[in-house]
PDB file of C-alpha atoms in Angstrom:
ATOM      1  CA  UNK A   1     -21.053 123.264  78.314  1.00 47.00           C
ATOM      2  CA  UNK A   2     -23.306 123.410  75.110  1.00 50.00           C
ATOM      3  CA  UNK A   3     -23.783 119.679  73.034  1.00 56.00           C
ATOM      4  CA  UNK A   4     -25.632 121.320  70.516  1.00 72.00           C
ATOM      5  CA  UNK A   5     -24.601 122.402  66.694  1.00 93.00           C
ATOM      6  CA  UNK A   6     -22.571 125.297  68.066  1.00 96.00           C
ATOM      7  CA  UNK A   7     -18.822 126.452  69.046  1.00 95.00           C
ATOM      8  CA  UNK A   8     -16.869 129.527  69.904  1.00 96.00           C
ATOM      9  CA  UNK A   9     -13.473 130.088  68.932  1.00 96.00           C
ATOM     10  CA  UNK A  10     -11.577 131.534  71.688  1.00 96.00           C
ATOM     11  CA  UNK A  11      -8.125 133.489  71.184  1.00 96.00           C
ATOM     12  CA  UNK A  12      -5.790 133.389  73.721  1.00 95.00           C
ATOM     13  CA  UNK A  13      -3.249 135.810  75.027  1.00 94.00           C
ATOM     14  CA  UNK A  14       0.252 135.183  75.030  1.00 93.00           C
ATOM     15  CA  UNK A  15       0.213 134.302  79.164  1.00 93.00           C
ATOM     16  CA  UNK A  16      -2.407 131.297  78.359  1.00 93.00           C
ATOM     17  CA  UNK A  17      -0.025 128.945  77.133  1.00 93.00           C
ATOM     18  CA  UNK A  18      -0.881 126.251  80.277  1.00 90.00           C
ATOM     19  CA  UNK A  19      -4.744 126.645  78.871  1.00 90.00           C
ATOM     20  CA  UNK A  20      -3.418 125.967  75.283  1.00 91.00           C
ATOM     21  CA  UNK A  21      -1.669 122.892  76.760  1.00 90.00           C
ATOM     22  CA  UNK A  22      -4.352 121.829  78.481  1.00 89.00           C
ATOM     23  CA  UNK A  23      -6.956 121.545  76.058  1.00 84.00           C
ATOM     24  CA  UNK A  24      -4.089 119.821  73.439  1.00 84.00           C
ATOM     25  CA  UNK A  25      -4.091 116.964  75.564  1.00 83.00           C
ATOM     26  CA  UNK A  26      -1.052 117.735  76.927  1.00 80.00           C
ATOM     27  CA  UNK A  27      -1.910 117.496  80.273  1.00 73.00           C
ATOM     28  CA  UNK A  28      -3.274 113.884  80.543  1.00 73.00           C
ATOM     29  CA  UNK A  29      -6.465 113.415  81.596  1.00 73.00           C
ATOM     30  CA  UNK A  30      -6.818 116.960  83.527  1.00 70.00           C
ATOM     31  CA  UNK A  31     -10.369 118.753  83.987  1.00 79.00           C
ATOM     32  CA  UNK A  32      -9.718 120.734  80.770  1.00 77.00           C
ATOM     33  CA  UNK A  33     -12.223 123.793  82.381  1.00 77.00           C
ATOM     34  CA  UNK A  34     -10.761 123.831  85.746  1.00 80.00           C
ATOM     35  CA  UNK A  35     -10.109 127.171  86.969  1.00 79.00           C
ATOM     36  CA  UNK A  36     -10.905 128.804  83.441  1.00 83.00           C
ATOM     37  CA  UNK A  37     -14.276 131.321  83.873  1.00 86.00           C
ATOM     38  CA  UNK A  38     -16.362 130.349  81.284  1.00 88.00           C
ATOM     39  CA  UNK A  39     -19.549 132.122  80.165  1.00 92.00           C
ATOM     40  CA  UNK A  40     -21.985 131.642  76.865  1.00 93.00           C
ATOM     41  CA  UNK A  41     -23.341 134.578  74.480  1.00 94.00           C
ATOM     42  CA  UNK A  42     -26.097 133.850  71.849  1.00 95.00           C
ATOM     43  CA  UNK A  43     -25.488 130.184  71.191  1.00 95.00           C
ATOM     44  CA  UNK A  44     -24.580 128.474  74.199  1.00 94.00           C
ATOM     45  CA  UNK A  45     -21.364 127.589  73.675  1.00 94.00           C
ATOM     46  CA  UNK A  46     -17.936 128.292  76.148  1.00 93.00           C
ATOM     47  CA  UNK A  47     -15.984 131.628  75.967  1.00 95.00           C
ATOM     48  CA  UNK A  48     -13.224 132.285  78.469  1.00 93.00           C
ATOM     49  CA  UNK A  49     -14.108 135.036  80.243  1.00 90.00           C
ATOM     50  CA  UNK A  50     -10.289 136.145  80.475  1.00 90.00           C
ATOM     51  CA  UNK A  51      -9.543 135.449  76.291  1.00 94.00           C
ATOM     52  CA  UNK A  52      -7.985 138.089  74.249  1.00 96.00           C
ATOM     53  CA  UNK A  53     -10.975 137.381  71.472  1.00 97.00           C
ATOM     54  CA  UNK A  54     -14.097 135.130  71.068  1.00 97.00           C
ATOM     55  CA  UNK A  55     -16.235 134.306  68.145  1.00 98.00           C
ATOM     56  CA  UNK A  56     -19.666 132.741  68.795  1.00 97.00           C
ATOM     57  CA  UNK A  57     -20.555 130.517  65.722  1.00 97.00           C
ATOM     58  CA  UNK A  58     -23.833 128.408  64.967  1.00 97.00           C
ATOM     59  CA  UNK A  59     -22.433 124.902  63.168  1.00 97.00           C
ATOM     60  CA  UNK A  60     -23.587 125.162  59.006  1.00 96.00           C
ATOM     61  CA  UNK A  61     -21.784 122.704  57.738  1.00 96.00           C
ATOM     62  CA  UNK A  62     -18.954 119.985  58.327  1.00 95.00           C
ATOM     63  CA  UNK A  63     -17.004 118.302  55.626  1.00 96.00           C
ATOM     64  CA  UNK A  64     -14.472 114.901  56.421  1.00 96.00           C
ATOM     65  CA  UNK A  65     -10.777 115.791  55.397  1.00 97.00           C
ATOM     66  CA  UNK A  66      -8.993 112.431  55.848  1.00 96.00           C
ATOM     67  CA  UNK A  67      -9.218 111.915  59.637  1.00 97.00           C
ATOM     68  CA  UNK A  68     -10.356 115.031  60.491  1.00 95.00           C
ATOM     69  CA  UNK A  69     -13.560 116.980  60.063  1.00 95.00           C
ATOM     70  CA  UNK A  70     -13.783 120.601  58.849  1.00 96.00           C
ATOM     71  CA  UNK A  71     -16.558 122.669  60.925  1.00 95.00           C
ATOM     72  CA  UNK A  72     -18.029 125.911  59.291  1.00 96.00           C
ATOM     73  CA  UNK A  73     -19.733 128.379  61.406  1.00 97.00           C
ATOM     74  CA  UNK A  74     -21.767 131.104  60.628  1.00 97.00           C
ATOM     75  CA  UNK A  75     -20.237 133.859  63.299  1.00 98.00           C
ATOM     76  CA  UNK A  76     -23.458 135.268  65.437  1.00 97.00           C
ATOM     77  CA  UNK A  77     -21.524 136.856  68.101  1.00 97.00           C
ATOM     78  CA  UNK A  78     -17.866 138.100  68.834  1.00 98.00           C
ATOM     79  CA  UNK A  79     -15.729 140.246  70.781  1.00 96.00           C
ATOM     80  CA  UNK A  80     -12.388 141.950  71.755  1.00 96.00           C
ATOM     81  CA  UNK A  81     -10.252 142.248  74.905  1.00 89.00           C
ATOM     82  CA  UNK A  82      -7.800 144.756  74.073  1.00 80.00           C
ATOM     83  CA  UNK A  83      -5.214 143.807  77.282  1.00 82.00           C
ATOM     84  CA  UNK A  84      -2.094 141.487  75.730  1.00 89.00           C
ATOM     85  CA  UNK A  85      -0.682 139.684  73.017  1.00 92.00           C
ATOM     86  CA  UNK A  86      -2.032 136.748  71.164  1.00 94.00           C
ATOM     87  CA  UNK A  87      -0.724 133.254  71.887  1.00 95.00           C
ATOM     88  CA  UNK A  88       0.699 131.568  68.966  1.00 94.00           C
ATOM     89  CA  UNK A  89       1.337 128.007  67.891  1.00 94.00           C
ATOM     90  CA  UNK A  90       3.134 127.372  64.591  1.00 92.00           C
ATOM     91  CA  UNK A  91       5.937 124.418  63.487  1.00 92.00           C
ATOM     92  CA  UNK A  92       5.542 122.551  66.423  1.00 90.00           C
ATOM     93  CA  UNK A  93       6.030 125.384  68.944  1.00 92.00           C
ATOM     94  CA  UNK A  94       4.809 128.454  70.765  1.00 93.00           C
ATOM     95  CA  UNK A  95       5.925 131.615  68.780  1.00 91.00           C
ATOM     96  CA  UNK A  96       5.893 135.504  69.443  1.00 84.00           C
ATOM     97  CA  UNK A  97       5.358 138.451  67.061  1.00 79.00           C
ATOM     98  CA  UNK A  98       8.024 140.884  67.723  1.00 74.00           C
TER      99      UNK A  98
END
């Protein structure tokens, strides 16, 4: 795992809803990366081997918004896994395109 001024934005597929949880918090105190295949690209930073789409971003600039901070990344790397849906979390729940 990367502690430098990087991230990666990883998309989930629809079946990855446990992962989702898991990295909310959901899950307690849980080893958020256990069992998910991680590798790095240009930066460092974690993509799931097994996401439906990654972006690879170098940190450029943060800004505070109340209690949270805004991140903006310049994108140096990406990708596309064409196999399944996205997962999606809107109003408090888990939703599906149809």
């Amino acid at each position: 795992m990367n502690t430098g001024k990087c991230f990666a934005i990883n998309f989930l597929r629809d079946d990855q809803r446990e992962i989702a949880d898991r990295f909310a918090g959901r899950n307690g105190d849980a080893d958020r990366f256990a069992g998910v295949i991680i590798r790095s690209e240009v930066t460092g930073a974690s993509i799931f081997e097994d996401c439906l789409a990654w972006m690879d971003c170098r940190l450029v600039d943060q800004h505070r918004a109340g209690d949270h901070i805004i991140y903006i990344g310049e994108v140096v790397a990406s990708g596309v896994n064409d196999a399944g849906k996205p997962l999606l979390y809107w109003n408090g729940d888990y939703r599906q395109i149809e």
